Short mmCIF file of C-alpha atoms and ligand atoms in Angstrom, two decimals:
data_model
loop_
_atom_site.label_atom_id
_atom_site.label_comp_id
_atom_site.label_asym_id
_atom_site.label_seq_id
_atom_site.Cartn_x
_atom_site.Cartn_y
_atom_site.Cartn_z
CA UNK A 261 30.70 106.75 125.43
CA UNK A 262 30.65 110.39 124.92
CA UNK A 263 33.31 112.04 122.62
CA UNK A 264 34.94 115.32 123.86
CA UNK A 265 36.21 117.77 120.79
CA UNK A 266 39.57 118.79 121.58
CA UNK A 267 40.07 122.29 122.22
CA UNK A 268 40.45 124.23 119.10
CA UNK A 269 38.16 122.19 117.24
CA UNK A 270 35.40 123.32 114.51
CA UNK A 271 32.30 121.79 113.59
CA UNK A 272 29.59 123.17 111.45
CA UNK A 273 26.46 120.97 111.22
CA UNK A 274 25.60 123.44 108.33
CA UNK A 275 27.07 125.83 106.24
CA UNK A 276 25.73 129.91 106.85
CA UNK A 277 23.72 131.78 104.21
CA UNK A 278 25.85 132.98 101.47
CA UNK A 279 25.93 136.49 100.16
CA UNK A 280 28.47 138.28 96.65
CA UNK A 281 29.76 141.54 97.84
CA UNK A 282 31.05 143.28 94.90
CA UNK A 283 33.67 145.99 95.06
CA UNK A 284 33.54 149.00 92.53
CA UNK A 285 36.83 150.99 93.55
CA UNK A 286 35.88 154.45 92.10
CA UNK A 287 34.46 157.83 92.27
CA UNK A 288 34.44 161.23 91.24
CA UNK A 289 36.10 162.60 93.65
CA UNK A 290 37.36 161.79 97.04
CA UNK A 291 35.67 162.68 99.74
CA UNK A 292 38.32 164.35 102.61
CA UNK A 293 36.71 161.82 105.31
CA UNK A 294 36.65 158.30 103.27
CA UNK A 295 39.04 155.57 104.24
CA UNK A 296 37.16 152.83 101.95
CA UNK A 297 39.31 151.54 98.73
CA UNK A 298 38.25 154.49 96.45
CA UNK A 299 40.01 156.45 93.94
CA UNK A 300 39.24 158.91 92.05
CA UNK A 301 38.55 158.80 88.14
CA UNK A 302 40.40 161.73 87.00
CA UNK A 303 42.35 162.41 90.07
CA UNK A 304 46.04 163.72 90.76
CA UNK A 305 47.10 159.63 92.71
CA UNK A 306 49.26 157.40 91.74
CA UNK A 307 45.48 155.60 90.79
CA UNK A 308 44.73 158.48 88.22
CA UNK A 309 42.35 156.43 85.69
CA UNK A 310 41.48 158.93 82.32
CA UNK A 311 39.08 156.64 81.54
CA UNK A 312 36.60 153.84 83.48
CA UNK A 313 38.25 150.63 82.46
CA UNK A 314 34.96 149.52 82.86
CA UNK A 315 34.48 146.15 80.58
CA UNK A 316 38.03 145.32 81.87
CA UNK A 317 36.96 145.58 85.55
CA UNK A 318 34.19 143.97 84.99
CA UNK A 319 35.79 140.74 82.98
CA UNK A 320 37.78 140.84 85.67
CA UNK A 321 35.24 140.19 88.16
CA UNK A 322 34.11 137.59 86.38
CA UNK A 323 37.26 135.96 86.49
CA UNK A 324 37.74 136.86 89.96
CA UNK A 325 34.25 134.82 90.57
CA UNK A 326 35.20 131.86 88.59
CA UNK A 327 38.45 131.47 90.74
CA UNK A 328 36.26 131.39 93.99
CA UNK A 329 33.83 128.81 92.35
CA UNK A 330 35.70 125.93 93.59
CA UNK A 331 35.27 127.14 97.78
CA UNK A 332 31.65 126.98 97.43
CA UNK A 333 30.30 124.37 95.09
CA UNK A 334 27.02 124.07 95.57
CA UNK A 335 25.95 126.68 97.35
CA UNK A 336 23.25 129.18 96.39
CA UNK A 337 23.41 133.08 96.70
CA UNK A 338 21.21 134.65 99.24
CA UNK A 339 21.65 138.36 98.15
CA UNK A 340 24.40 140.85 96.16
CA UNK A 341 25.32 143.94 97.48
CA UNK A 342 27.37 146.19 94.86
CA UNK A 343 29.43 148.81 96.66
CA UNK A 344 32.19 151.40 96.53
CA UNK A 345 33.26 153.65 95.44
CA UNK A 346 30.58 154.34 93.81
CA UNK A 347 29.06 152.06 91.36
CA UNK A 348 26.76 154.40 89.81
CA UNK A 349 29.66 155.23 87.49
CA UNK A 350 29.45 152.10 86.05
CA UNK A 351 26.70 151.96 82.56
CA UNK A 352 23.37 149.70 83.20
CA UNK A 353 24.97 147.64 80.66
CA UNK A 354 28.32 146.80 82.88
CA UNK A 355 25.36 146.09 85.47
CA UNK A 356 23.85 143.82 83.64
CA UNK A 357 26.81 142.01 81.97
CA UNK A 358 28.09 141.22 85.41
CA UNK A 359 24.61 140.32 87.06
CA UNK A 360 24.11 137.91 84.05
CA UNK A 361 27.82 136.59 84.42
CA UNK A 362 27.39 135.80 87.92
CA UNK A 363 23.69 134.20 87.39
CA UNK A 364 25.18 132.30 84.81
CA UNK A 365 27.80 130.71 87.11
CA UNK A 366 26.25 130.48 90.58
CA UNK A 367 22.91 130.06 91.46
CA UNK A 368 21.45 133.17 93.00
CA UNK A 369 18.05 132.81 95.50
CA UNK A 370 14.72 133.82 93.28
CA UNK A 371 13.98 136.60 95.60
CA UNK A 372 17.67 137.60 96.08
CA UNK A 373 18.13 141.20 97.52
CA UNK A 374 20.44 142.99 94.90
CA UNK A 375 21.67 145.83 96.41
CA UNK A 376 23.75 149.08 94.21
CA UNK A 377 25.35 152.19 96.01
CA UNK A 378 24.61 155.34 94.52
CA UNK A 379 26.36 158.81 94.80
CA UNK A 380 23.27 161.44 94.17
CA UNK A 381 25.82 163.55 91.79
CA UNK A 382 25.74 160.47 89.53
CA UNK A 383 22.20 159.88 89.10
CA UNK A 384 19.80 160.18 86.45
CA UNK A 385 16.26 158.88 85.86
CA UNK A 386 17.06 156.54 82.55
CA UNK A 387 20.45 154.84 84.35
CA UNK A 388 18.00 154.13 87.59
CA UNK A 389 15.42 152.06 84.94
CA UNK A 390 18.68 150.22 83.21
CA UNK A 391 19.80 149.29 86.79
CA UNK A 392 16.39 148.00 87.89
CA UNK A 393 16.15 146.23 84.42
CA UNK A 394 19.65 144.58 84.81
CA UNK A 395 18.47 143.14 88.19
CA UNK A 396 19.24 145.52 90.70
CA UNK A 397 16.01 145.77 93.40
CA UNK A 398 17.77 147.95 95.94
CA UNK A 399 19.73 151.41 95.78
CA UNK A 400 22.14 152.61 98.57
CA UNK A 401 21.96 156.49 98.39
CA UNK A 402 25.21 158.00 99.67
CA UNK A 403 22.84 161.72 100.53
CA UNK A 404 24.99 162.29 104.11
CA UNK A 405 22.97 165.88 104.99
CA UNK A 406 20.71 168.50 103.31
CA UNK A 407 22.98 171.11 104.29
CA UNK A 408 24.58 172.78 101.29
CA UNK A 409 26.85 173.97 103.95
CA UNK A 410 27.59 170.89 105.65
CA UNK A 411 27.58 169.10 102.41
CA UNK A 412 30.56 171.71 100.98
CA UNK A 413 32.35 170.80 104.37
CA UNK A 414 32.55 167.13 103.43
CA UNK A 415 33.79 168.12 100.12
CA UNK A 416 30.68 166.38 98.68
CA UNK A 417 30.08 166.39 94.55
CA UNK A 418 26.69 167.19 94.84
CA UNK A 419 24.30 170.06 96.41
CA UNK A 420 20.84 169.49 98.98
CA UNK A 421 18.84 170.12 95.83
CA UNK A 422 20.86 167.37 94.02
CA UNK A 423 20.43 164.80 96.76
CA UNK A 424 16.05 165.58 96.89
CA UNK A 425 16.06 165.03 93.33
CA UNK A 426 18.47 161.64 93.50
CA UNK A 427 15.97 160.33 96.33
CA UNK A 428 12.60 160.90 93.83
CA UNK A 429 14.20 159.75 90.81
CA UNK A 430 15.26 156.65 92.80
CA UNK A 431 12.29 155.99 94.51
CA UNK A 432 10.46 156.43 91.28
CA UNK A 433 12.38 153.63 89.62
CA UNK A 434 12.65 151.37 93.12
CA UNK A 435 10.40 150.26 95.87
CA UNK A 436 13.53 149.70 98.23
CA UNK A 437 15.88 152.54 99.26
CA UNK A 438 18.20 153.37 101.67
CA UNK A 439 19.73 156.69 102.45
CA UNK A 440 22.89 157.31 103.97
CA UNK A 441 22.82 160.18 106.66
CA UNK A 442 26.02 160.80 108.30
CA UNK A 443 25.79 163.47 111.78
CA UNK A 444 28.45 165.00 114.00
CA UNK A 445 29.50 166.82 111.04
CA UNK A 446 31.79 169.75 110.97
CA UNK A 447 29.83 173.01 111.89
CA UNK A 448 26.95 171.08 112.79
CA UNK A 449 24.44 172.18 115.43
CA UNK A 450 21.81 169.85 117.23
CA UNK A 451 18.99 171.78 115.36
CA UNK A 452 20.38 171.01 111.54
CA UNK A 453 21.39 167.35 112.89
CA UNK A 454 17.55 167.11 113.62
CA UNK A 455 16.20 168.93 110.05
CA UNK A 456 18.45 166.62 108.30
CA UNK A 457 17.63 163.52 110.03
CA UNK A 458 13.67 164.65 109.82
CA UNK A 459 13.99 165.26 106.03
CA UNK A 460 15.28 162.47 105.44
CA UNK A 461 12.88 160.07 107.09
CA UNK A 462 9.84 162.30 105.59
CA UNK A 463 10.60 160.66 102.02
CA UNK A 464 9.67 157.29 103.53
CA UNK A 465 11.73 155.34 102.37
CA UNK A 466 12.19 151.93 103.37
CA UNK A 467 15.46 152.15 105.30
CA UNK A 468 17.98 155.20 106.64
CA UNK A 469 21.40 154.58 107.97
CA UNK A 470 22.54 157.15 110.16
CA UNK A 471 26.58 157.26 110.64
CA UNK A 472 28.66 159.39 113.26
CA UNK A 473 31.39 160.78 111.47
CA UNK A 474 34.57 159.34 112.62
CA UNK A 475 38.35 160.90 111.57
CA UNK A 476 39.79 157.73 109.98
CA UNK A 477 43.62 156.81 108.95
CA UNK A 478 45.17 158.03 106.08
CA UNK A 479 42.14 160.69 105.12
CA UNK A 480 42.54 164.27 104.07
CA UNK A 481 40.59 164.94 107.76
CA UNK A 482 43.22 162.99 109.40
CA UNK A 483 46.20 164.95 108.78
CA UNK A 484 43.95 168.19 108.09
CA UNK A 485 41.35 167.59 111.27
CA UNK A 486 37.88 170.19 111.00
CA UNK A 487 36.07 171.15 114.14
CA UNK A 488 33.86 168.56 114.85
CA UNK A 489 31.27 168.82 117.78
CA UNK A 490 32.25 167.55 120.95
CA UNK A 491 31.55 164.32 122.53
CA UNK A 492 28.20 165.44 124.58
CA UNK A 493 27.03 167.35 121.45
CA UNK A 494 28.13 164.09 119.57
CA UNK A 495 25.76 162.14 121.93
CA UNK A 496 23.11 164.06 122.12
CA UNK A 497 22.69 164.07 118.30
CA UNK A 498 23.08 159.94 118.74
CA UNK A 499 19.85 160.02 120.95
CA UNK A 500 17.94 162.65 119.21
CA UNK A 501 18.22 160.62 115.73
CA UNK A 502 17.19 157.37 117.71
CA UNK A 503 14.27 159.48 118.93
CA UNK A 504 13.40 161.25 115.47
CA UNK A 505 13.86 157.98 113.65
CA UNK A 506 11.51 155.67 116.28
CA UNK A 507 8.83 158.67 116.05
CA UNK A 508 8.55 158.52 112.19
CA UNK A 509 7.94 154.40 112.05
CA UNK A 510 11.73 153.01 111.85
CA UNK A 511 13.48 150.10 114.05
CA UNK A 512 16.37 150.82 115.29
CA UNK A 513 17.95 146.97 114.15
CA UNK A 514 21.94 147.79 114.36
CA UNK A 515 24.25 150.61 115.44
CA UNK A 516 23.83 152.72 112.42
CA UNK A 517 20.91 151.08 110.35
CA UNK A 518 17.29 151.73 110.76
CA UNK A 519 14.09 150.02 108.83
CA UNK A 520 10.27 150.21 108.36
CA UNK A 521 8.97 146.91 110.06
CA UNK A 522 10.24 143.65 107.22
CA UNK A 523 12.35 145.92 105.31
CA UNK A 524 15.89 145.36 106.93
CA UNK A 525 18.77 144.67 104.50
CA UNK A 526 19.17 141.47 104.54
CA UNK A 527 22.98 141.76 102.63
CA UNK A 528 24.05 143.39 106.14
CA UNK A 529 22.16 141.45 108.55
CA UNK A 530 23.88 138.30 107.35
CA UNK A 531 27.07 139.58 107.49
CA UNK A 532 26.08 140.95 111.38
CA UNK A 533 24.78 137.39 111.67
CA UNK A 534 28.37 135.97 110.79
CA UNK A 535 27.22 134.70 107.55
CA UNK A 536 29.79 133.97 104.98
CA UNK A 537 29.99 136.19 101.96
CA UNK A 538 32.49 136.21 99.09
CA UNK A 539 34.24 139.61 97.94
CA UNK A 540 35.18 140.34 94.68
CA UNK A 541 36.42 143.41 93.04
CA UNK A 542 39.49 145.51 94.29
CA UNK A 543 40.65 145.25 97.71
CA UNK A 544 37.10 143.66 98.70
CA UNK A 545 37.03 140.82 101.79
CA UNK A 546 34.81 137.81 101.98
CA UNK A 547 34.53 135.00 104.43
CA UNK A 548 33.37 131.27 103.61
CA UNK A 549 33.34 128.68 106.12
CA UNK A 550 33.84 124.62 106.01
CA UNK A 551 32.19 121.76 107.56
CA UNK A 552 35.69 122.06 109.89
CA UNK A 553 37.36 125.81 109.62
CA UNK A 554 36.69 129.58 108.42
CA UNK A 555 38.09 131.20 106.51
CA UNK A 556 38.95 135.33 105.62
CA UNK A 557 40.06 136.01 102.05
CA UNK A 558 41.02 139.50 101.19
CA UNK A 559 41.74 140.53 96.86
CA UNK A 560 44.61 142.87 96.10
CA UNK A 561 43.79 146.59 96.46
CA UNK A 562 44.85 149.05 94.04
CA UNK A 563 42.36 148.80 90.92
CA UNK A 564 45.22 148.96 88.67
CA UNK A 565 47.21 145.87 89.89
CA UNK A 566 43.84 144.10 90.46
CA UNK A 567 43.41 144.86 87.11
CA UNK A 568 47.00 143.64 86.08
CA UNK A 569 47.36 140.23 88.05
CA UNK A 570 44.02 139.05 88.15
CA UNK A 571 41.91 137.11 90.89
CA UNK A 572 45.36 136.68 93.49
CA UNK A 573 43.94 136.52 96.63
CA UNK A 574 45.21 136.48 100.58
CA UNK A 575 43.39 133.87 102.56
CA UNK A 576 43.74 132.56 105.76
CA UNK A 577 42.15 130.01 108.15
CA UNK A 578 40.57 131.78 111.03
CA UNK A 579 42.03 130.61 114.36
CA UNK A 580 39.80 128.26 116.33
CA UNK A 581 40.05 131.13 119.37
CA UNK A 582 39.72 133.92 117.38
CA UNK A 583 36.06 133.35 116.51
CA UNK A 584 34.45 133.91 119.52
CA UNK A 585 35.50 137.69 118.90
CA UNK A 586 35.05 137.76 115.49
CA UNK A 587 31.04 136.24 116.10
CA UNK A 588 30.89 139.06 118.65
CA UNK A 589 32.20 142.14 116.74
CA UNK A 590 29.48 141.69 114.41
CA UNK A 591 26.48 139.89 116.06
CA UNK A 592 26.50 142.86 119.39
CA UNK A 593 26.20 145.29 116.78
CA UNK A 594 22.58 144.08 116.58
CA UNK A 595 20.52 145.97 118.89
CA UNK A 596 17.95 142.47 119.27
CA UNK A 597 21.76 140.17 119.21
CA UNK A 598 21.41 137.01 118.70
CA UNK A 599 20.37 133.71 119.43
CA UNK A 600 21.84 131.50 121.44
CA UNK A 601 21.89 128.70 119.20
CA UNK A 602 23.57 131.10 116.28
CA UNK A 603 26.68 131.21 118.19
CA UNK A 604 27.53 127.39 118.14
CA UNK A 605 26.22 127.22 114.54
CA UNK A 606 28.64 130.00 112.83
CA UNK A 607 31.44 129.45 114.91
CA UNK A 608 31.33 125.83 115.19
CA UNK A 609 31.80 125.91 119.03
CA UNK A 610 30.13 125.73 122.07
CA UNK A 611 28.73 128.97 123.75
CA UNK A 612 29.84 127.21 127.67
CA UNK A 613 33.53 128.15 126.06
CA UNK A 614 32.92 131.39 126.68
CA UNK A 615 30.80 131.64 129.55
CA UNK A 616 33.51 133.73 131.79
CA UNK A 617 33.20 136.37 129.16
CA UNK A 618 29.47 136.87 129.05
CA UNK A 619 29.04 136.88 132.64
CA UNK A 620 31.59 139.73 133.11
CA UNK A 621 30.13 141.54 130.12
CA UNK A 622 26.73 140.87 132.40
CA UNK A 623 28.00 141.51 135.53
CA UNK A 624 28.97 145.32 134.02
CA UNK A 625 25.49 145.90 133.15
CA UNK A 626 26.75 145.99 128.72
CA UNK A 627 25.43 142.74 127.94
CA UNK A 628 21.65 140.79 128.64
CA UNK A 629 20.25 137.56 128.12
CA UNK A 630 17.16 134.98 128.71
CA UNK A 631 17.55 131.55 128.05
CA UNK A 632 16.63 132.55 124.13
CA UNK A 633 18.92 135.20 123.45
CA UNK A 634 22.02 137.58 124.34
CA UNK A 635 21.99 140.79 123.20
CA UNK A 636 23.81 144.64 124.50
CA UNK A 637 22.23 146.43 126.73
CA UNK A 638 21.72 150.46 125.78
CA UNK A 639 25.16 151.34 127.76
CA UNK A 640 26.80 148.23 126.04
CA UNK A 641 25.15 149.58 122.29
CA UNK A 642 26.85 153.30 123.81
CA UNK A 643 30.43 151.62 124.94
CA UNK A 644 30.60 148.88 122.32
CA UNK A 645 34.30 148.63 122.47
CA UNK A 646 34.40 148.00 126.12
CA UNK A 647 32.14 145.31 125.47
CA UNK A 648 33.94 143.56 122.85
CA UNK A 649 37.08 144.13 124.80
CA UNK A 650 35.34 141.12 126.61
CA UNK A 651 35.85 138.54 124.28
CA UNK A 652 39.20 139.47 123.34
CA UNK A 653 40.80 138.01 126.19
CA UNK A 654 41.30 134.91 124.81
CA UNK A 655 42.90 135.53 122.02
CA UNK A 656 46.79 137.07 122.42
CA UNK A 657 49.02 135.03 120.19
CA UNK A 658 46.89 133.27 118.49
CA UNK A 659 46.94 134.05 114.36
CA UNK A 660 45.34 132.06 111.70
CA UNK A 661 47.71 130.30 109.15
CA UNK A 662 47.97 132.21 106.19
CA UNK A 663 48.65 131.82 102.53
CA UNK A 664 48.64 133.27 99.27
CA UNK A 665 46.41 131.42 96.50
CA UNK A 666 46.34 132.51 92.73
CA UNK A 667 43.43 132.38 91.26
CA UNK A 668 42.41 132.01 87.52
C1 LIG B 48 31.13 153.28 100.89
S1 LIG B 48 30.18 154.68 101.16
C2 LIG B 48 29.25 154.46 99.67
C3 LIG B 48 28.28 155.54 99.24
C4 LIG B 48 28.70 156.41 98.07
N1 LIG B 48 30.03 156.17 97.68
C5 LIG B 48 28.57 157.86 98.48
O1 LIG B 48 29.38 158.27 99.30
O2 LIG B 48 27.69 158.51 97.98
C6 LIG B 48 29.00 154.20 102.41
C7 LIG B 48 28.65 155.23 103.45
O3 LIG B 48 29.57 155.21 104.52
C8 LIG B 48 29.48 156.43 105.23
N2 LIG B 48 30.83 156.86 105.58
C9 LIG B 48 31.92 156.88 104.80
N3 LIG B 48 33.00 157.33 105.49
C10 LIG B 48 32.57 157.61 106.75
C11 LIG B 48 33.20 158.12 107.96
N4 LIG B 48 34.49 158.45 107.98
N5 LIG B 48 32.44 158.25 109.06
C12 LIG B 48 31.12 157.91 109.04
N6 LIG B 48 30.49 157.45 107.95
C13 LIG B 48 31.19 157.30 106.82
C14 LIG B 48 28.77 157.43 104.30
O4 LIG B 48 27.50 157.71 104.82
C15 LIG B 48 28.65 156.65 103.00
O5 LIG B 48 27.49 156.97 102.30
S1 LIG B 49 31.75 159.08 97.20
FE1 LIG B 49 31.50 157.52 98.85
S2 LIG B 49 33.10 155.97 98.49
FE2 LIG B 49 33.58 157.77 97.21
S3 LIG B 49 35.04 158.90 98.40
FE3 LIG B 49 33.02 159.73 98.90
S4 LIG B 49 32.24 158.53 100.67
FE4 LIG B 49 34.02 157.45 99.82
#
């Protein structure tokens, strides 16, 4: 006799790759268009820090990864990814105190990817060796344009010159890095979009993300808006950094990341593939699933009362229904999706459940698939929130349960 799961039900036959994501909540200065949890060191918010608490943060950390322990005994880590904020702040010794902390109380993959972000007005040659020394085999270069101009209008810490130099003393010191490009800026014409998206490829490095600026809550260009260009400029620069990138050897591999062939970052691709990953640090998010649930943890926010409480953490057990959506919103953002059998396997669920879904998604030419794989099509990749509107449908009233755990 065959058994029928009720609805609702969750079975993983195995447990995702697991990734660290640690959370550095500082920088220099804030940048008018960032909505991620950073503050600045010497700055006039209530977060005003005189000085790094940097051995406390990073105890801290530590602690915060001992608390987590117990959710995945076991378990090895695939790759770290160390972001911000900017982390460059931080000494190679914090680096190194926390990469040998965590080695010493999880087991992390030989070949793990261990990825730092990098702001190019905090970079110099000897930190770049004590980073690669502590562990680190991958730097995140937040460069955004080459446009001293452009670079001013984003209220930047750092000149074009300043970026060049960050890019050679990083690749001198690493054989993986990424640069961070950011178009659609404010007083930006197709013609320096294309010079800054052609400089940066020409220092071949092994991966480029290219982000559209978008106005975001609770930013300085939120309540202050600057002229941006408008949509159809906004979409032609889309297609001509597609086009630029493809011509100079890179695959386009997700909405706003692009790689030499084998060099994708594997820290973001599991977390597109609905991996699980745990999140440590100030206001940073994780997700670890169970033989029969998943679950969404989220750490307190403001570095100072992370700092004064500890490890406390929000987590909550992902509704069955909610997963379909939550696969989805990160697996479409994959310009090759996924396959078929991934779906069942990270959200514990068969992929019949949501059949009605695809083939409307189909139907309006934004989604394809073979019997191997589903994946957007180019107008889906170009109205990727119509497309996930999809799989929402499903899900109205329907929360996870939620609690508050304290951790050690
Ligand atoms: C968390 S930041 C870390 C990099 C580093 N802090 C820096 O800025 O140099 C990651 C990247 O997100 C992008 N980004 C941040 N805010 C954005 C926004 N509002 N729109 C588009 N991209 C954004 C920038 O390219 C940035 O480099
Ligand atoms: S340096 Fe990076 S993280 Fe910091 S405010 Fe600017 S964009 Fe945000």
């Amino acid at each position: 006799m065959t058994t029928v799961d009720p609805p609702g039900t969750v079975r993983l036959a195995v447990l995702p790759p697991l990734a660290l994501y640690v959370h550095i909540p500082w920088c220099v200065r804030k940048c008018p268009y960032c909505a991620f949890n950073s503050h600045e060191v010497l700055g006039t918010s209530h977060e005003r820090t005189r000085e790094l608490p940097e051995q406390e943060y990073v105890a801290a950390l530590i602690a915060d990864l001992e608390g987590s322990l117990p959710s995945v005994w076991g378990r090895r880590i695939t790759s770290v990814f160390i972001g911000g904020g900017t982390p460059s702040l931080f000494s190679p010794e914090s680096i190194d105190a926390l990469l040998s902390a965590v080695r010493a109380r999880i087991v992390l993959e030989p070949d793990a990817e261990i990825t730092m972000e990098a702001n190019p007005g905090t970079v110099e040659a000897g930190r770049f060796r004590g980073y690669r020394e502590a562990g680190v085999n991958r730097i995140s270069l937040g460069i955004q344009s080459f446009d001293d101009a452009e670079l001013k209008a984003l209220g930047r810490i750092h000149g074009a010159d300043e970026a060049r130099r960050a890019i050679e003393i990083a690749q001198a010191a690493f054989d993986d890095v990424n640069l961070d490009l950011m178009y659609g800026l404010p007083g930006q014409t197709l013609a320096t979009a294309r010079a800054d998206i052609e400089e940066g490829a020409r220092f071949g490095t092994a991966h480029l993300s290219a982000y559209q600026l978008t106005i975001e809550p609770n930013t300085v260009f939120h309540s202050r808006p600057p002229e941006l260009p408008g949509h159809d400029l906004a979409a032609d620069m889309q297609q001509m950094v597609e086009e630029t990138l493809a011509a100079s050897g890179f695959q386009h591999y997700e909405t706003s990341a692009f790689a030499r062939p084998g060099r994708r970052c594997r820290h973001n691709l599991n977390s597109w593939q609905f991996g699980d990953y745990l999140g440590i640090g100030a206001g940073a998010h994780g997700k670890v699933s169970f033989p029969d649930r998943v679950t969404r943890h989220e750490r307190i926010k403001a570095p100072r009362d992370y700092l004064a409480v500890g490890a406390e953490y929000r987590e909550r057990v992902v509704a069955p229904a909610e997963l379909p959506f939550e696969f989805m919103l990160n697996a479409l953002r994959l310009v090759e999706g996924f396959a078929l059998e991934l779906f069942a396997a990270r959200t514990g669920q068969v992929l019949a459940r949501i059949e009605r879904q695809l083939a409307s998604a189909e139907a309006k030419g934004l989604l394809q698939r073979d019997w191997q794989r589903i994946c957007p099509t180019r107008h889906g990749r170009l109205f990727l929130n119509e497309l996930l509107g999809e799989f929402l449908a499903d899900q109205k009233n329907v929360r996870g349960s939620q609690s508050t755990i304290a951790g050690t």
